[in-house]
XYZ file of C-alpha atoms in Angstrom:
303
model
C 126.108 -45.795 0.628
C 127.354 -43.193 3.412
C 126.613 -40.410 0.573
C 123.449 -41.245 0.253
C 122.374 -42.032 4.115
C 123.518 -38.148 4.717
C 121.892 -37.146 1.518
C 118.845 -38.232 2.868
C 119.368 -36.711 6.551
C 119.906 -33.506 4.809
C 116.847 -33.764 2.723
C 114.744 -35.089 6.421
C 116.400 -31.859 8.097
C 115.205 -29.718 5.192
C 111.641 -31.351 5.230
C 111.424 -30.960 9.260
C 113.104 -27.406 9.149
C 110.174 -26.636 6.631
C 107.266 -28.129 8.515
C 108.433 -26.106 12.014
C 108.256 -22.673 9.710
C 105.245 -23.526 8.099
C 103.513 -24.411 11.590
C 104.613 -21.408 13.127
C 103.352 -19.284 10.463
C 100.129 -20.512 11.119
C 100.331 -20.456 14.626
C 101.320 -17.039 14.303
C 98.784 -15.580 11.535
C 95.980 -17.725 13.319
C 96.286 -16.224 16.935
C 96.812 -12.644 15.200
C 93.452 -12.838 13.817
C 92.268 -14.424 17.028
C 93.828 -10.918 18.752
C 92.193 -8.775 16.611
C 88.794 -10.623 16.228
C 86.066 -7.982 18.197
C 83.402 -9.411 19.973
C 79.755 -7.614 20.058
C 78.897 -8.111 23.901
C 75.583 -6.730 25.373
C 75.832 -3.118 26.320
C 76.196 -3.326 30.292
C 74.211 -0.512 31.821
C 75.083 -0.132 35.302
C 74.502 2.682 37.803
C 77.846 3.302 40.047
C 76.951 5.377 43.080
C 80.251 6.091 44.766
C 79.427 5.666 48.641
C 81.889 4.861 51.130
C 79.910 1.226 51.516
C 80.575 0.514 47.729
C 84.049 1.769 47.427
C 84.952 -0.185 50.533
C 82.805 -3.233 49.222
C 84.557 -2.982 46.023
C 88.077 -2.487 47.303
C 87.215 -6.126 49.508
C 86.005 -7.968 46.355
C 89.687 -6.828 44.236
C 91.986 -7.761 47.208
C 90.387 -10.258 48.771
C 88.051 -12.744 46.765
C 88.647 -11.382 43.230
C 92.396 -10.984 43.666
C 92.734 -8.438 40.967
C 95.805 -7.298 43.456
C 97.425 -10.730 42.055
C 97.924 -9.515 38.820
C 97.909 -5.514 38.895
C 99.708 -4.960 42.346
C 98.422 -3.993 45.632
C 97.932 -0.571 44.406
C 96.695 -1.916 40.798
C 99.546 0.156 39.222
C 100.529 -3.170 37.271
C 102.805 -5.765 37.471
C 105.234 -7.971 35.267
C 103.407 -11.307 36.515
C 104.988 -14.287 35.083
C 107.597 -15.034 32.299
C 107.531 -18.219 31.020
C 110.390 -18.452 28.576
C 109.139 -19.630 25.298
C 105.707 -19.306 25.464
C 104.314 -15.922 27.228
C 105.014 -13.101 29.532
C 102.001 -12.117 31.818
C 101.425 -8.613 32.487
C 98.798 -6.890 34.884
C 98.221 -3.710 32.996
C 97.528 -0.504 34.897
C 94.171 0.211 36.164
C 94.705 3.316 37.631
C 94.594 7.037 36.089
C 98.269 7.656 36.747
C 100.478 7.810 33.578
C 100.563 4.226 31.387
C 96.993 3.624 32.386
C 95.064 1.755 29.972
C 91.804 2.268 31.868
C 91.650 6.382 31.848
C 88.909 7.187 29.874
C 87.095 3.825 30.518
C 83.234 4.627 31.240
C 81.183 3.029 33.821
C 79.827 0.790 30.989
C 83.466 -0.294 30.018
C 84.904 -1.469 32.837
C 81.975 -3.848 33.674
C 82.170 -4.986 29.801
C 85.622 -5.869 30.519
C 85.016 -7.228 33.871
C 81.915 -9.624 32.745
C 82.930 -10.241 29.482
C 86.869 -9.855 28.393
C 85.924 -7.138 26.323
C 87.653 -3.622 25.672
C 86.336 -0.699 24.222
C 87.105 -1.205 20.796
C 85.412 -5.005 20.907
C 89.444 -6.991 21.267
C 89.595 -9.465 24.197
C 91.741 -9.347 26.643
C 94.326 -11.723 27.058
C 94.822 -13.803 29.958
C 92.533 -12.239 32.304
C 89.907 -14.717 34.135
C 86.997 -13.512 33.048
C 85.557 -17.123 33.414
C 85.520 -16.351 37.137
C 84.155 -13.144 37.278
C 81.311 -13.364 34.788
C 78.912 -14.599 37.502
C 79.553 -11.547 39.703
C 76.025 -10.021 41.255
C 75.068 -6.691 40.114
C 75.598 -4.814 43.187
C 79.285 -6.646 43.682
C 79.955 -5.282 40.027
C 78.860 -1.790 40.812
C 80.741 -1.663 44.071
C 84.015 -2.937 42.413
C 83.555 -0.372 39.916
C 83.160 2.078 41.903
C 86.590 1.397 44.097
C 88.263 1.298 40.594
C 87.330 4.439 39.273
C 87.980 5.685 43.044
C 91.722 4.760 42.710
C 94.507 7.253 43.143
C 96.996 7.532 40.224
C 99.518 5.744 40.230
C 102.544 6.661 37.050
C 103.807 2.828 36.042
C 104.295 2.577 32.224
C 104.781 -1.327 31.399
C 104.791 -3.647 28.744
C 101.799 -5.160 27.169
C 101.687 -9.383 27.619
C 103.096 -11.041 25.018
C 102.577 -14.394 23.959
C 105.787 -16.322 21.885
C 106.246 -18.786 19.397
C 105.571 -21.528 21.670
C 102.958 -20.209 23.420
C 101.142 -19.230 20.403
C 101.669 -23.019 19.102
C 100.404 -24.448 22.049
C 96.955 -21.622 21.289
C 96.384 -22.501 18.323
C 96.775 -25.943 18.692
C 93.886 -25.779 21.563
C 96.171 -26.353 24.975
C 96.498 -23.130 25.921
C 93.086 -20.977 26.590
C 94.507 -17.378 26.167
C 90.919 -14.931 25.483
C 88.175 -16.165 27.773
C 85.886 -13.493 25.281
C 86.237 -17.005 23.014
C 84.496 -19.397 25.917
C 82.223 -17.833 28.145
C 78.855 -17.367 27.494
C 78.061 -13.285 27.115
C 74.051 -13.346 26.939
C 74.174 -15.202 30.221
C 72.268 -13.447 33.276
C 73.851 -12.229 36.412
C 72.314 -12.076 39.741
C 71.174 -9.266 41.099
C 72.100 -9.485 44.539
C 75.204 -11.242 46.369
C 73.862 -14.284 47.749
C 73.409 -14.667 51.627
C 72.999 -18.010 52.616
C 75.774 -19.690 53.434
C 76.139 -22.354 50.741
C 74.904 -20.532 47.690
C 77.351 -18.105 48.792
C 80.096 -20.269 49.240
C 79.506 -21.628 45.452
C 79.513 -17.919 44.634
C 82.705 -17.063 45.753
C 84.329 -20.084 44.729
C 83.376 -19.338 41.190
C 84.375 -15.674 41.591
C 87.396 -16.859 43.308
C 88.632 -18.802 40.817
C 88.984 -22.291 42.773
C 87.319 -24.038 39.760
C 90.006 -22.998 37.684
C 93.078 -24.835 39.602
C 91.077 -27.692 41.294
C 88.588 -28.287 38.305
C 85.165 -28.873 38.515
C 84.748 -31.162 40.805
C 87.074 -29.951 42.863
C 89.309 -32.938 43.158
C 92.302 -31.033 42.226
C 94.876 -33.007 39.535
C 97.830 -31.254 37.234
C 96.196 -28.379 35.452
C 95.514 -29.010 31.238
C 97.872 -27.124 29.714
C 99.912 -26.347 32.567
C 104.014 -26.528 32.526
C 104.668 -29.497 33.962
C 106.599 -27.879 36.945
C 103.483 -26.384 38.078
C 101.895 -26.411 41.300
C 99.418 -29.641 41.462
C 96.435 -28.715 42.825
C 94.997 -30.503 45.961
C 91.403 -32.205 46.603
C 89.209 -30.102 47.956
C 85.928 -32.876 48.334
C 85.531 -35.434 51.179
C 87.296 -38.061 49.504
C 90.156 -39.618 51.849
C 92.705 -38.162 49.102
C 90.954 -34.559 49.875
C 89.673 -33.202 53.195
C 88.005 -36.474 54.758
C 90.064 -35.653 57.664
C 89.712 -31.633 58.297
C 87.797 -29.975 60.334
C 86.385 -26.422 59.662
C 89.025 -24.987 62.234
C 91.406 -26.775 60.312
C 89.991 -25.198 56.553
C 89.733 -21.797 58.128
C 93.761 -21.868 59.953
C 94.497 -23.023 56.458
C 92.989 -19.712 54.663
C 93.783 -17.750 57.431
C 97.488 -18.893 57.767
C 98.519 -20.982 54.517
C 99.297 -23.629 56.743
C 97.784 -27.356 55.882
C 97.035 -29.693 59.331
C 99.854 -31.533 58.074
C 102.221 -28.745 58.859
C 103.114 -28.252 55.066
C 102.975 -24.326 53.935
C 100.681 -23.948 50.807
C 102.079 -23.111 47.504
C 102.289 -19.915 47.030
C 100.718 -20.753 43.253
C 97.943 -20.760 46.030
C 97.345 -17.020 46.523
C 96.241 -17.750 50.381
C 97.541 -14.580 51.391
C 94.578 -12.627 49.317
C 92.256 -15.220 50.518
C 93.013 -14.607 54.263
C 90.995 -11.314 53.833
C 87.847 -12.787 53.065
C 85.851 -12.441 56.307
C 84.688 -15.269 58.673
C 81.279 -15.145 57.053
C 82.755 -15.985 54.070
C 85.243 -18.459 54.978
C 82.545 -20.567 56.938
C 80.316 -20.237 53.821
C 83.544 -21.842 51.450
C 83.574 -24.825 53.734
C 79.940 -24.928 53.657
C 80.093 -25.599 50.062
C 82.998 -27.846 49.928
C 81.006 -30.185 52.532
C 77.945 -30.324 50.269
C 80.313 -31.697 47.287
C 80.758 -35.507 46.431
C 83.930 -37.120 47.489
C 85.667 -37.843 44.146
C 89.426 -39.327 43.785
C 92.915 -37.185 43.420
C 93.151 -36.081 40.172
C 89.388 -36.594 38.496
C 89.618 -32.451 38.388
């Protein structure tokens, strides 16, 4: 009897041993085709005129609201941005012409293809960038920020390319994990022409292009993020709802932009990237809460 009980645990360890391979090689093959799929995106014509007023435009838009600093450094030289052993390493490629650049030769007409759309030259996505967020950027914002990109001095920073592992590529293929926004957004949609002015259309604007949809959901009622480790930051409520901001003031939203510091005294996560935020202007900050006030109070958690 105790032969056969470990005669069949060996053949169960076999059979489990042989279902983990065979998942993984489709994991694998599946997101490699995924990597290499090319997308055929509009052609974006776009007329950069490198003033002073753009560049400086531009330069506000990637450290401030945009946070392309985040992910590429302050001086967008690139950065190792997150390792998450297992499933992927996160890496802000170069953007500027300095030596392991992967944006040298980019025209005018490829940087806002992969700005608006995920895109790179040769039709691949690009992996983990939030191109979700940025696809609604105005015309003139997208000249301007080209402009301060192509405006950038060189900067020599040779780094790896992101990487995504066996566990990560599980997790892709099995639909958590959202790795090439080229596969979601929409890439005949229409762009305004101008930056909005009034306060809350341009509050929504730079929420989207801000990326607070992403963490706090929709409805802005924060909750764990899908697909998110579960040691994650937990996004807050940002509605009216007594679990949100029912009791902040606008003094109390801006000090919290301005200084990462909540009315309860708590420091915001850093997950939270306040710091880029604080550079938005006052214009902007007043037009975020705005916004917020015009949302429905919804529950903790109903994202």
């Amino acid at each position: 009897m105790k032969r056969k009980i470990l005669q069949g645990l060996g053949i169960l360890g076999l059979f489990t041993v042989l279902v983990m391979v065979l998942g993984a090689t489709w994991a694998w093959r599946s997101t490699e085709a995924r990597l290499t799929t090319r997308f055929a995106v509009p052609e974006e014509e776009i007329q950069v005129v490198p003033s002073d007023a753009a560049v400086a435009r531009g330069k506000h838009l990637a450290h401030a609201s945009m946070t392309c600093a985040d992910c590429h450094g302050s001086d967008l030289g690139g950065k190792s941005y997150q390792d998450i052993p297992g499933l992927l390493t996160v890496v802000g490629p170069n953007l500027t012409p300095g030596r392991g650049s992967v944006t040298a030769e980019f025209t005018d007409a490829d940087w806002a293809r992969v700005i608006a759309h995920g895109v790179r030259p040769d039709g691949t996505g690009v992996m983990m960038m939030p191109v979700q967020n940025f696809q609604s950027i105005s015309g003139e914002d997208l000249t301007s920020l080209v402009a301060y990109l192509r405006s950038l001095a060189p900067v020599d920073r040779e780094l790896p390319r992101s990487e995504v592992r066996a566990g990560g590529r599980l997790l892709w293929a099995a639909g958590v994990l959202s790795l090439l926004a080229a596969e979601r957004v929409d890439h005949e949609a229409l762009r305004p022409a101008k930056t909005p002015t009034e306060a809350v259309a341009l509050g929504e604007y730079l929420a989207h292009l801000s990326g607070c949809i992403d963490c706090h959901g929709a409805g802005l009622s924060g909750g764990p993020i899908p697909g998110a480790p579960p040691d994650f930051p937990v996004p807050p409520n940002l509605t009216k709802h007594e679990s949100g901001l029912a009791a902040w003031t606008k003094e109390d939203f801006v000090a919290a932009v301005r200084t990462g510091a909540s009315i309860d005294g708590r420091r915001l996560n850093v997950f939270m990237p306040w710091a880029y935020y604080s550079g938005l202007d006052d214009l902007e900050v007043a037009a975020l809460w705005a916004w917020l006030q015009t949302l429905p109070a919804r529950e903790f958690g109903e994202r």
